[in-house]
PDB file of C-alpha atoms in Angstrom:
ATOM      1  CA  MET A   1      17.016 219.910 209.259  1.00 59.00           C
ATOM      2  CA  SER A   2      14.671 222.852 208.850  1.00 73.00           C
ATOM      3  CA  ASP A   3      10.904 223.232 208.750  1.00 84.00           C
ATOM      4  CA  ASN A   4       9.021 222.774 205.475  1.00 89.00           C
ATOM      5  CA  TYR A   5       7.428 225.960 204.214  1.00 91.00           C
ATOM      6  CA  ILE A   6       5.273 227.330 201.441  1.00 92.00           C
ATOM      7  CA  LEU A   7       5.054 230.917 200.280  1.00 94.00           C
ATOM      8  CA  LEU A   8       1.911 232.868 201.205  1.00 95.00           C
ATOM      9  CA  ARG A   9       0.768 236.173 199.697  1.00 95.00           C
ATOM     10  CA  HIS A  10      -1.891 238.588 200.922  1.00 95.00           C
ATOM     11  CA  PRO A  11      -4.093 239.516 197.938  1.00 93.00           C
ATOM     12  CA  HIS A  12      -4.781 243.111 199.082  1.00 93.00           C
ATOM     13  CA  THR A  13      -1.407 244.188 200.455  1.00 93.00           C
ATOM     14  CA  GLY A  14       0.833 241.991 198.303  1.00 92.00           C
ATOM     15  CA  LYS A  15       2.888 241.114 201.393  1.00 94.00           C
ATOM     16  CA  GLU A  16       4.581 237.720 201.169  1.00 94.00           C
ATOM     17  CA  THR A  17       5.534 235.509 204.081  1.00 93.00           C
ATOM     18  CA  LYS A  18       6.395 231.891 204.736  1.00 92.00           C
ATOM     19  CA  GLY A  19       3.786 229.443 205.977  1.00 92.00           C
ATOM     20  CA  TYR A  20       5.198 226.379 207.708  1.00 92.00           C
ATOM     21  CA  TYR A  21       3.808 222.853 207.765  1.00 92.00           C
ATOM     22  CA  GLY A  22       4.717 219.428 209.129  1.00 91.00           C
ATOM     23  CA  PHE A  23       6.736 218.640 212.243  1.00 92.00           C
ATOM     24  CA  SER A  24       8.540 221.719 213.528  1.00 89.00           C
ATOM     25  CA  TRP A  25      12.163 220.714 213.948  1.00 90.00           C
ATOM     26  CA  ASP A  26      13.088 224.350 214.527  1.00 88.00           C
ATOM     27  CA  SER A  27      10.659 224.635 217.451  1.00 86.00           C
ATOM     28  CA  PHE A  28      11.767 221.284 218.830  1.00 87.00           C
ATOM     29  CA  ARG A  29      15.428 222.331 218.866  1.00 87.00           C
ATOM     30  CA  THR A  30      14.868 225.845 220.226  1.00 86.00           C
ATOM     31  CA  LEU A  31      12.012 225.113 222.696  1.00 80.00           C
ATOM     32  CA  GLY A  32       9.798 227.566 220.794  1.00 82.00           C
ATOM     33  CA  PHE A  33      12.129 230.564 220.741  1.00 84.00           C
ATOM     34  CA  VAL A  34      12.247 230.370 216.920  1.00 85.00           C
ATOM     35  CA  TRP A  35       8.754 231.922 216.832  1.00 84.00           C
ATOM     36  CA  PHE A  36      10.119 235.194 218.193  1.00 86.00           C
ATOM     37  CA  LYS A  37      12.626 235.250 215.325  1.00 85.00           C
ATOM     38  CA  ARG A  38       9.856 234.483 212.801  1.00 82.00           C
ATOM     39  CA  GLY A  39       7.865 237.469 214.018  1.00 81.00           C
ATOM     40  CA  ALA A  40       5.143 235.496 215.816  1.00 80.00           C
ATOM     41  CA  PRO A  41       5.666 236.207 219.516  1.00 84.00           C
ATOM     42  CA  SER A  42       2.212 234.869 220.406  1.00 77.00           C
ATOM     43  CA  GLY A  43       3.250 231.463 219.027  1.00 75.00           C
ATOM     44  CA  GLY A  44       6.450 231.636 221.037  1.00 79.00           C
ATOM     45  CA  MET A  45       4.589 232.474 224.229  1.00 82.00           C
ATOM     46  CA  GLU A  46       2.119 229.624 223.681  1.00 76.00           C
ATOM     47  CA  TYR A  47       5.037 227.272 223.268  1.00 77.00           C
ATOM     48  CA  ILE A  48       7.138 228.537 226.187  1.00 80.00           C
ATOM     49  CA  ILE A  49       4.475 228.777 228.924  1.00 82.00           C
ATOM     50  CA  SER A  50       4.107 225.027 229.445  1.00 76.00           C
ATOM     51  CA  PRO A  51       7.830 224.178 229.722  1.00 76.00           C
ATOM     52  CA  ALA A  52       8.327 227.172 232.009  1.00 81.00           C
ATOM     53  CA  ALA A  53       5.570 225.878 234.279  1.00 81.00           C
ATOM     54  CA  ILE A  54       7.148 222.407 234.343  1.00 77.00           C
ATOM     55  CA  LEU A  55      10.544 223.866 235.215  1.00 77.00           C
ATOM     56  CA  ILE A  56       9.079 226.071 237.949  1.00 82.00           C
ATOM     57  CA  VAL A  57       7.070 223.290 239.578  1.00 78.00           C
ATOM     58  CA  PHE A  58       9.891 220.775 239.542  1.00 74.00           C
ATOM     59  CA  GLY A  59      12.399 223.470 240.523  1.00 76.00           C
ATOM     60  CA  LEU A  60      10.376 224.130 243.681  1.00 78.00           C
ATOM     61  CA  PHE A  61      11.354 220.698 244.969  1.00 72.00           C
ATOM     62  CA  PHE A  62      14.983 221.754 244.899  1.00 71.00           C
ATOM     63  CA  GLY A  63      14.685 225.426 245.862  1.00 74.00           C
ATOM     64  CA  VAL A  64      12.129 225.346 248.690  1.00 75.00           C
ATOM     65  CA  PRO A  65      13.626 223.643 251.751  1.00 73.00           C
ATOM     66  CA  ALA A  66      10.267 222.383 253.081  1.00 73.00           C
ATOM     67  CA  LEU A  67       9.500 220.598 249.809  1.00 71.00           C
ATOM     68  CA  SER A  68      13.042 219.357 249.402  1.00 70.00           C
ATOM     69  CA  GLU A  69      12.949 217.818 252.884  1.00 75.00           C
ATOM     70  CA  LEU A  70       9.887 215.782 251.867  1.00 74.00           C
ATOM     71  CA  LEU A  71      12.114 213.929 249.427  1.00 72.00           C
ATOM     72  CA  ASP A  72      15.018 213.357 251.845  1.00 76.00           C
ATOM     73  CA  GLY A  73      15.543 209.679 252.430  1.00 78.00           C
ATOM     74  CA  THR A  74      13.038 208.690 249.727  1.00 78.00           C
ATOM     75  CA  GLU A  75      14.317 205.973 247.440  1.00 83.00           C
ATOM     76  CA  VAL A  76      12.488 204.203 244.633  1.00 80.00           C
ATOM     77  CA  PRO A  77      13.692 200.852 243.274  1.00 83.00           C
ATOM     78  CA  LEU A  78      14.141 200.903 239.506  1.00 78.00           C
ATOM     79  CA  GLY A  79      15.348 197.539 238.292  1.00 83.00           C
ATOM     80  CA  GLY A  80      18.484 196.824 240.292  1.00 83.00           C
ATOM     81  CA  LEU A  81      19.048 200.509 241.116  1.00 83.00           C
ATOM     82  CA  MET A  82      17.776 202.638 243.936  1.00 83.00           C
ATOM     83  CA  ILE A  83      16.821 206.117 242.695  1.00 81.00           C
ATOM     84  CA  SER A  84      16.636 208.975 245.201  1.00 81.00           C
ATOM     85  CA  GLY A  85      13.497 211.097 245.398  1.00 77.00           C
ATOM     86  CA  HIS A  86      15.369 214.146 244.111  1.00 76.00           C
ATOM     87  CA  ALA A  87      16.704 212.253 241.090  1.00 79.00           C
ATOM     88  CA  LEU A  88      13.228 210.860 240.386  1.00 80.00           C
ATOM     89  CA  ILE A  89      11.678 214.345 240.419  1.00 78.00           C
ATOM     90  CA  ALA A  90      14.442 215.643 238.121  1.00 79.00           C
ATOM     91  CA  MET A  91      13.910 212.741 235.689  1.00 82.00           C
ATOM     92  CA  LEU A  92      10.127 213.296 235.699  1.00 81.00           C
ATOM     93  CA  GLY A  93      10.698 216.978 234.920  1.00 80.00           C
ATOM     94  CA  LEU A  94      13.008 216.210 232.003  1.00 83.00           C
ATOM     95  CA  VAL A  95      10.687 213.539 230.595  1.00 86.00           C
ATOM     96  CA  GLY A  96       7.709 215.907 230.927  1.00 82.00           C
ATOM     97  CA  LEU A  97       9.606 218.678 229.181  1.00 83.00           C
ATOM     98  CA  LEU A  98      10.684 216.409 226.321  1.00 86.00           C
ATOM     99  CA  LEU A  99       7.186 214.960 225.906  1.00 88.00           C
ATOM    100  CA  GLN A 100       5.557 218.390 225.889  1.00 84.00           C
ATOM    101  CA  ASN A 101       8.162 219.715 223.448  1.00 84.00           C
ATOM    102  CA  THR A 102       7.547 216.800 221.074  1.00 88.00           C
ATOM    103  CA  LEU A 103       3.745 217.029 221.184  1.00 87.00           C
ATOM    104  CA  ILE A 104       3.636 220.769 220.526  1.00 85.00           C
ATOM    105  CA  SER A 105       6.149 220.470 217.668  1.00 87.00           C
ATOM    106  CA  PHE A 106       3.626 218.366 215.765  1.00 89.00           C
ATOM    107  CA  SER A 107       0.977 221.099 215.702  1.00 86.00           C
ATOM    108  CA  CYS A 108       2.613 224.532 215.996  1.00 86.00           C
ATOM    109  CA  ASN A 109       3.471 224.947 212.284  1.00 89.00           C
ATOM    110  CA  ARG A 110      -0.069 224.046 211.243  1.00 89.00           C
ATOM    111  CA  ARG A 111      -1.627 226.451 213.776  1.00 87.00           C
ATOM    112  CA  TYR A 112       0.651 229.298 212.676  1.00 89.00           C
ATOM    113  CA  THR A 113      -0.020 228.830 208.959  1.00 91.00           C
ATOM    114  CA  ARG A 114      -3.759 228.332 209.442  1.00 91.00           C
ATOM    115  CA  ARG A 115      -3.819 231.605 211.400  1.00 89.00           C
ATOM    116  CA  LEU A 116      -2.158 233.383 208.439  1.00 92.00           C
ATOM    117  CA  LEU A 117      -4.669 231.830 206.031  1.00 93.00           C
ATOM    118  CA  ASP A 118      -7.522 233.012 208.264  1.00 92.00           C
ATOM    119  CA  GLU A 119      -6.049 236.533 208.076  1.00 92.00           C
ATOM    120  CA  GLY A 120      -6.487 236.425 204.293  1.00 93.00           C
ATOM    121  CA  TYR A 121      -3.167 235.133 203.015  1.00 94.00           C
ATOM    122  CA  GLU A 122      -3.317 232.738 200.077  1.00 93.00           C
ATOM    123  CA  ILE A 123      -0.944 229.966 199.053  1.00 93.00           C
ATOM    124  CA  VAL A 124       1.279 230.893 196.127  1.00 92.00           C
ATOM    125  CA  PRO A 125       1.236 227.988 193.641  1.00 91.00           C
ATOM    126  CA  ALA A 126       4.386 225.908 194.034  1.00 88.00           C
ATOM    127  CA  ILE A 127       5.718 222.396 193.577  1.00 88.00           C
ATOM    128  CA  ASN A 128       5.033 221.500 197.209  1.00 88.00           C
ATOM    129  CA  GLU A 129       1.509 222.988 197.312  1.00 89.00           C
ATOM    130  CA  LYS A 130      -0.252 219.607 197.359  1.00 90.00           C
ATOM    131  CA  GLU A 131       2.004 218.340 200.156  1.00 90.00           C
ATOM    132  CA  ALA A 132       1.414 221.531 202.155  1.00 90.00           C
ATOM    133  CA  ARG A 133      -2.380 221.362 201.700  1.00 90.00           C
ATOM    134  CA  ILE A 134      -2.410 217.764 202.943  1.00 90.00           C
ATOM    135  CA  ALA A 135      -0.235 218.606 205.974  1.00 89.00           C
ATOM    136  CA  LEU A 136      -2.382 221.655 206.790  1.00 89.00           C
ATOM    137  CA  ASN A 137      -5.659 219.745 206.274  1.00 87.00           C
ATOM    138  CA  LEU A 138      -6.772 222.213 203.596  1.00 86.00           C
ATOM    139  CA  PRO A 139      -9.221 221.381 200.821  1.00 80.00           C
ATOM    140  CA  GLY A 140      -8.383 221.782 197.172  1.00 67.00           C
ATOM    141  CA  GLY A 141      -5.153 221.823 195.336  1.00 55.00           C
ATOM    142  CA  PRO A 142      -3.673 223.549 192.321  1.00 51.00           C
ATOM    143  CA  ASP A 143      -7.063 223.458 190.560  1.00 49.00           C
ATOM    144  CA  GLY A 144      -9.448 224.151 193.455  1.00 47.00           C
ATOM    145  CA  ARG A 145      -7.861 226.737 195.694  1.00 48.00           C
ATOM    146  CA  ARG A 146      -9.245 227.677 199.045  1.00 46.00           C
TER     147      ARG A 146
END
């Protein structure tokens, strides 16, 4: 599955590029690295900073002996299981990473395309223009362009 897109054209330069809308499956699968390939490194950096911070913070509990010792002998009951402190921290890190990845994937396409529209690009009329305008929260349609 790939991201939905609509063609954008700059009226002065004639340059055409893709504007994306809807949930970003590409970003979800690649943890934001797709934005470097699309030529938007600022979008990639915005996406990557938060997961990197989560991995660093939770990685400290395993890499720094003083922090790791705090979790030694810690067990948390979960149903009929006893989960060690280290396993609990690892699970919290993975859940945090997945949650962050999902939440950002809902908005990154819209932010990217809105940024292009603010730079002067215009939507090229297409079959999916109405759908794209709704997903991007843009006024107008084929008759009343932005």
